[in-house]
């Protein structure tokens, strides 16, 4: 007779993953065997590097800014808390696509004008050249838009994780004479990361998908390469099927990797 644990393990077998892997393998074989789909895949795959670069850089910057905003929101200063709350609420209230357009076509020109105004004396002395709007590439405008947009969401993830740490441990660290920085580095953050990691991983996967929005600026990511090929060949079904296939491989693969990391951290904590 099977034990309850064995029955649960059997029922929890990831059949969805087995089916998804089989479909992915079948699609890969079909793509390799079809000249048309192989050509579409080769063209669209040229944008994978750009997608990965945009996602990695934007997520790293958003995490750094998000952590800073979270610490401001938890500080003892009322003004810092209000500034952090203002930032989070305003940025989260703007759709990502609108933010992308605003940063690209309003924020970047405003930054260039402000930079030139601040460095005007140095430019007159010949130490700096005048910064032109075209010097700020659309790729970096897109990265900054994703960075600002996601930093507001990530800051809330960090804030919730930090607040989940038991207050008694923080008080004990104070009694031991640890400084605020030492308490955060040695006591708070190592425990908070276990709470932070799952939603932070979800935000990372979401950013991979939202990176497709940068195609509206002409950035040569996966979606943009698909748009270019489809517009020239009128093979819309084949092209966007390949685009969806590549995004699914990236996002599902990342989700599985993050889930494995979470289980590993959980086992280490239980030991």
Coordinates of C-alpha atoms in Angstrom, one line a residue:
X1 CA 0.0 0.0 0.0
X2 CA 1.4 3.4 -1.0
X3 CA 2.2 5.8 1.8
X4 CA 0.5 9.3 1.8
X5 CA 3.9 10.9 1.1
X6 CA 4.5 8.6 -1.9
X7 CA 1.0 9.3 -3.2
X8 CA 1.6 13.1 -2.9
X9 CA 4.9 12.9 -4.6
X10 CA 3.3 10.9 -7.5
X11 CA 0.4 13.4 -7.8
X12 CA 2.8 16.3 -7.7
X13 CA 4.9 15.1 -10.7
X14 CA 5.2 18.0 -13.1
X15 CA 3.3 16.6 -15.9
X16 CA 2.8 20.1 -17.3
X17 CA 6.5 20.4 -17.6
X18 CA 6.9 17.0 -19.4
X19 CA 4.2 18.0 -21.9
X20 CA 5.7 21.5 -22.4
X21 CA 9.2 19.9 -22.9
X22 CA 7.8 17.4 -25.4
X23 CA 6.1 20.2 -27.3
X24 CA 9.2 22.4 -27.3
X25 CA 11.3 19.5 -28.6
X26 CA 8.8 18.8 -31.3
X27 CA 8.8 22.5 -32.3
X28 CA 12.6 22.5 -32.4
X29 CA 12.6 19.5 -34.7
X30 CA 10.0 21.1 -36.9
X31 CA 11.9 24.4 -37.1
X32 CA 15.1 22.6 -38.0
X33 CA 13.4 20.5 -40.7
X34 CA 11.6 23.5 -42.3
X35 CA 13.6 25.9 -44.4
X36 CA 11.0 28.7 -43.9
X37 CA 10.8 28.3 -40.1
X38 CA 14.6 27.9 -39.9
X39 CA 15.1 31.2 -41.7
X40 CA 12.6 33.0 -39.5
X41 CA 14.3 31.6 -36.4
X42 CA 17.7 32.6 -37.6
X43 CA 16.5 36.1 -38.2
X44 CA 14.6 36.6 -35.0
X45 CA 17.3 34.9 -32.8
X46 CA 19.6 37.8 -33.7
X47 CA 17.6 39.9 -31.2
X48 CA 18.2 37.5 -28.2
X49 CA 21.4 39.2 -27.3
X50 CA 19.8 42.6 -27.1
X51 CA 16.9 41.3 -25.1
X52 CA 19.2 39.6 -22.6
X53 CA 21.4 42.7 -22.4
X54 CA 18.4 45.1 -21.8
X55 CA 16.9 42.8 -19.2
X56 CA 20.1 42.2 -17.2
X57 CA 21.2 45.8 -17.1
X58 CA 17.8 47.2 -16.4
X59 CA 17.1 44.7 -13.7
X60 CA 20.4 45.3 -12.0
X61 CA 19.9 49.0 -12.0
X62 CA 16.2 48.7 -10.9
X63 CA 17.2 46.4 -8.0
X64 CA 19.8 48.9 -6.8
X65 CA 17.4 51.8 -7.0
X66 CA 14.6 49.8 -5.6
X67 CA 16.7 48.8 -2.5
X68 CA 17.6 52.4 -2.0
X69 CA 14.0 53.5 -2.2
X70 CA 12.9 50.7 0.2
X71 CA 15.6 51.8 2.8
X72 CA 14.4 55.4 2.4
X73 CA 10.8 54.2 3.1
X74 CA 11.9 52.4 6.2
X75 CA 14.2 55.2 7.5
X76 CA 13.6 57.3 10.6
X77 CA 13.3 60.4 8.6
X78 CA 9.7 61.5 7.8
X79 CA 10.9 63.4 4.7
X80 CA 12.7 60.4 3.3
X81 CA 9.7 58.2 3.9
X82 CA 7.4 60.7 2.1
X83 CA 9.8 61.0 -0.9
X84 CA 10.0 57.2 -1.2
X85 CA 6.2 56.8 -1.0
X86 CA 5.8 59.6 -3.6
X87 CA 8.2 57.9 -6.0
X88 CA 6.6 54.5 -5.7
X89 CA 3.0 55.6 -6.0
X90 CA 3.7 57.9 -9.0
X91 CA 5.8 55.5 -11.0
X92 CA 3.5 52.6 -10.4
X93 CA 0.6 54.6 -11.6
X94 CA 2.1 55.2 -15.1
X95 CA 1.8 52.4 -17.7
X96 CA 5.1 51.0 -18.8
X97 CA 4.6 51.8 -22.4
X98 CA 3.7 55.4 -21.6
X99 CA 6.7 55.6 -19.3
X100 CA 8.9 54.3 -22.2
X101 CA 7.7 57.0 -24.6
X102 CA 8.0 59.7 -21.9
X103 CA 11.6 58.8 -21.0
X104 CA 12.6 58.4 -24.7
X105 CA 11.0 61.5 -26.1
X106 CA 10.6 63.9 -23.2
X107 CA 12.9 62.8 -20.4
X108 CA 16.0 62.2 -22.5
X109 CA 15.8 65.7 -24.2
X110 CA 15.2 67.3 -20.8
X111 CA 18.2 65.5 -19.4
X112 CA 20.4 66.7 -22.3
X113 CA 19.2 70.3 -21.9
X114 CA 19.8 70.2 -18.2
X115 CA 23.3 68.7 -18.6
X116 CA 24.3 71.3 -21.2
X117 CA 23.0 74.1 -18.9
X118 CA 25.0 72.7 -15.9
X119 CA 28.2 72.2 -17.9
X120 CA 28.0 75.4 -20.0
X121 CA 31.0 77.0 -18.3
X122 CA 33.1 73.9 -18.8
X123 CA 31.9 73.7 -22.4
X124 CA 33.0 77.3 -22.9
X125 CA 36.4 76.5 -21.5
X126 CA 36.7 73.6 -24.0
X127 CA 36.7 70.9 -21.3
X128 CA 33.4 69.3 -22.4
X129 CA 31.7 69.1 -25.7
X130 CA 28.0 69.9 -26.1
X131 CA 25.8 66.8 -25.5
X132 CA 23.4 66.1 -28.3
X133 CA 20.1 64.2 -28.1
X134 CA 21.3 61.7 -30.6
X135 CA 24.2 60.9 -28.3
X136 CA 21.7 59.2 -25.9
X137 CA 20.9 56.0 -27.8
X138 CA 17.4 54.6 -27.9
X139 CA 18.8 51.4 -26.4
X140 CA 19.8 53.3 -23.2
X141 CA 16.6 55.3 -23.1
X142 CA 14.7 52.0 -23.2
X143 CA 16.9 50.6 -20.4
X144 CA 16.3 53.7 -18.2
X145 CA 12.6 53.5 -18.7
X146 CA 12.5 49.8 -17.7
X147 CA 14.8 50.6 -14.8
X148 CA 12.6 53.4 -13.4
X149 CA 9.4 51.5 -14.0
X150 CA 10.5 48.3 -12.3
X151 CA 12.4 50.0 -9.5
X152 CA 9.1 51.1 -7.9
X153 CA 7.7 47.6 -7.9
X154 CA 11.0 46.1 -6.7
X155 CA 11.3 48.6 -3.8
X156 CA 8.0 47.2 -2.4
X157 CA 9.4 43.7 -2.7
X158 CA 12.5 44.7 -0.7
X159 CA 10.4 46.7 1.8
X160 CA 8.0 43.8 2.5
X161 CA 11.0 41.3 2.9
X162 CA 12.8 43.6 5.3
X163 CA 9.7 44.2 7.4
X164 CA 9.1 40.4 7.6
X165 CA 12.3 40.0 9.7
X166 CA 11.4 39.5 13.4
X167 CA 11.8 42.7 15.4
X168 CA 13.3 40.8 18.3
X169 CA 16.4 39.8 16.3
X170 CA 17.0 43.5 15.4
X171 CA 16.6 44.5 19.0
X172 CA 19.1 41.8 20.0
X173 CA 21.5 43.1 17.5
X174 CA 21.2 46.6 18.9
X175 CA 21.9 45.2 22.4
X176 CA 25.1 43.7 21.0
X177 CA 26.2 47.1 19.8
X178 CA 25.9 46.5 16.1
X179 CA 25.6 49.6 14.0
X180 CA 22.6 50.2 11.7
X181 CA 24.7 49.1 8.7
X182 CA 26.0 46.0 10.4
X183 CA 22.5 45.0 11.5
X184 CA 21.2 45.3 8.0
X185 CA 24.2 43.4 6.4
X186 CA 24.5 40.7 9.0
X187 CA 21.1 40.2 10.4
X188 CA 18.3 41.7 8.3
X189 CA 19.2 41.1 4.7
X190 CA 20.4 37.4 5.0
X191 CA 17.0 36.6 6.4
X192 CA 15.0 38.9 4.2
X193 CA 16.4 37.5 1.0
X194 CA 14.5 34.2 1.5
X195 CA 11.2 36.2 1.5
X196 CA 12.4 38.6 -1.3
X197 CA 13.7 36.0 -3.8
X198 CA 10.4 34.5 -5.1
X199 CA 8.7 37.9 -5.9
X200 CA 12.0 39.3 -7.1
X201 CA 12.3 36.4 -9.5
X202 CA 8.8 37.0 -10.7
X203 CA 9.7 40.6 -11.5
X204 CA 12.8 39.4 -13.4
X205 CA 10.7 37.1 -15.6
X206 CA 8.1 39.8 -16.1
X207 CA 10.9 42.2 -17.2
X208 CA 12.0 39.7 -19.8
X209 CA 8.5 39.8 -21.3
X210 CA 8.2 43.6 -20.9
X211 CA 11.5 44.1 -22.6
X212 CA 9.6 43.4 -25.8
X213 CA 8.1 46.9 -25.4
X214 CA 11.5 48.4 -26.4
X215 CA 10.7 47.4 -30.0
X216 CA 8.4 50.4 -30.2
X217 CA 11.6 52.5 -30.2
X218 CA 13.3 50.5 -32.9
X219 CA 15.6 48.7 -30.5
X220 CA 16.7 45.4 -32.3
X221 CA 15.4 42.9 -29.7
X222 CA 13.5 39.7 -30.5
X223 CA 10.2 41.4 -31.1
X224 CA 11.7 44.1 -33.3
X225 CA 13.5 41.5 -35.5
X226 CA 10.3 39.7 -35.8
X227 CA 8.4 42.8 -36.8
X228 CA 11.1 43.6 -39.5
X229 CA 10.9 40.1 -41.0
X230 CA 7.1 39.9 -40.9
X231 CA 6.8 43.3 -42.6
X232 CA 9.1 42.3 -45.4
X233 CA 7.9 38.8 -46.0
X234 CA 4.2 39.0 -44.8
X235 CA 4.8 35.7 -43.0
X236 CA 3.1 37.0 -39.8
X237 CA 1.9 33.6 -38.5
X238 CA 5.3 31.9 -38.9
X239 CA 7.2 34.9 -37.5
X240 CA 5.2 35.6 -34.4
X241 CA 4.9 31.9 -33.7
X242 CA 8.7 31.8 -33.5
X243 CA 8.8 35.0 -31.4
X244 CA 6.4 33.5 -28.9
X245 CA 8.4 30.2 -28.9
X246 CA 11.7 32.0 -28.1
X247 CA 10.1 34.1 -25.3
X248 CA 8.5 30.9 -23.8
X249 CA 11.8 29.1 -23.8
X250 CA 13.4 32.1 -22.0
X251 CA 10.7 32.7 -19.4
X252 CA 9.9 29.1 -18.6
X253 CA 13.6 28.3 -18.3
X254 CA 14.2 31.2 -16.0
X255 CA 11.1 30.3 -13.9
X256 CA 12.4 26.7 -13.4
X257 CA 15.9 28.0 -12.5
X258 CA 14.5 30.4 -10.0
X259 CA 12.3 27.7 -8.5
X260 CA 15.3 25.4 -8.1
X261 CA 17.2 28.2 -6.4
X262 CA 14.4 28.8 -4.0
X263 CA 14.2 25.1 -3.0
X264 CA 17.9 25.0 -2.5
X265 CA 17.8 28.1 -0.2
X266 CA 14.9 26.6 1.7
X267 CA 16.7 23.3 2.3
X268 CA 19.8 25.1 3.5
X269 CA 17.6 27.1 5.9
X270 CA 16.0 23.9 7.3
X271 CA 19.3 22.2 7.9

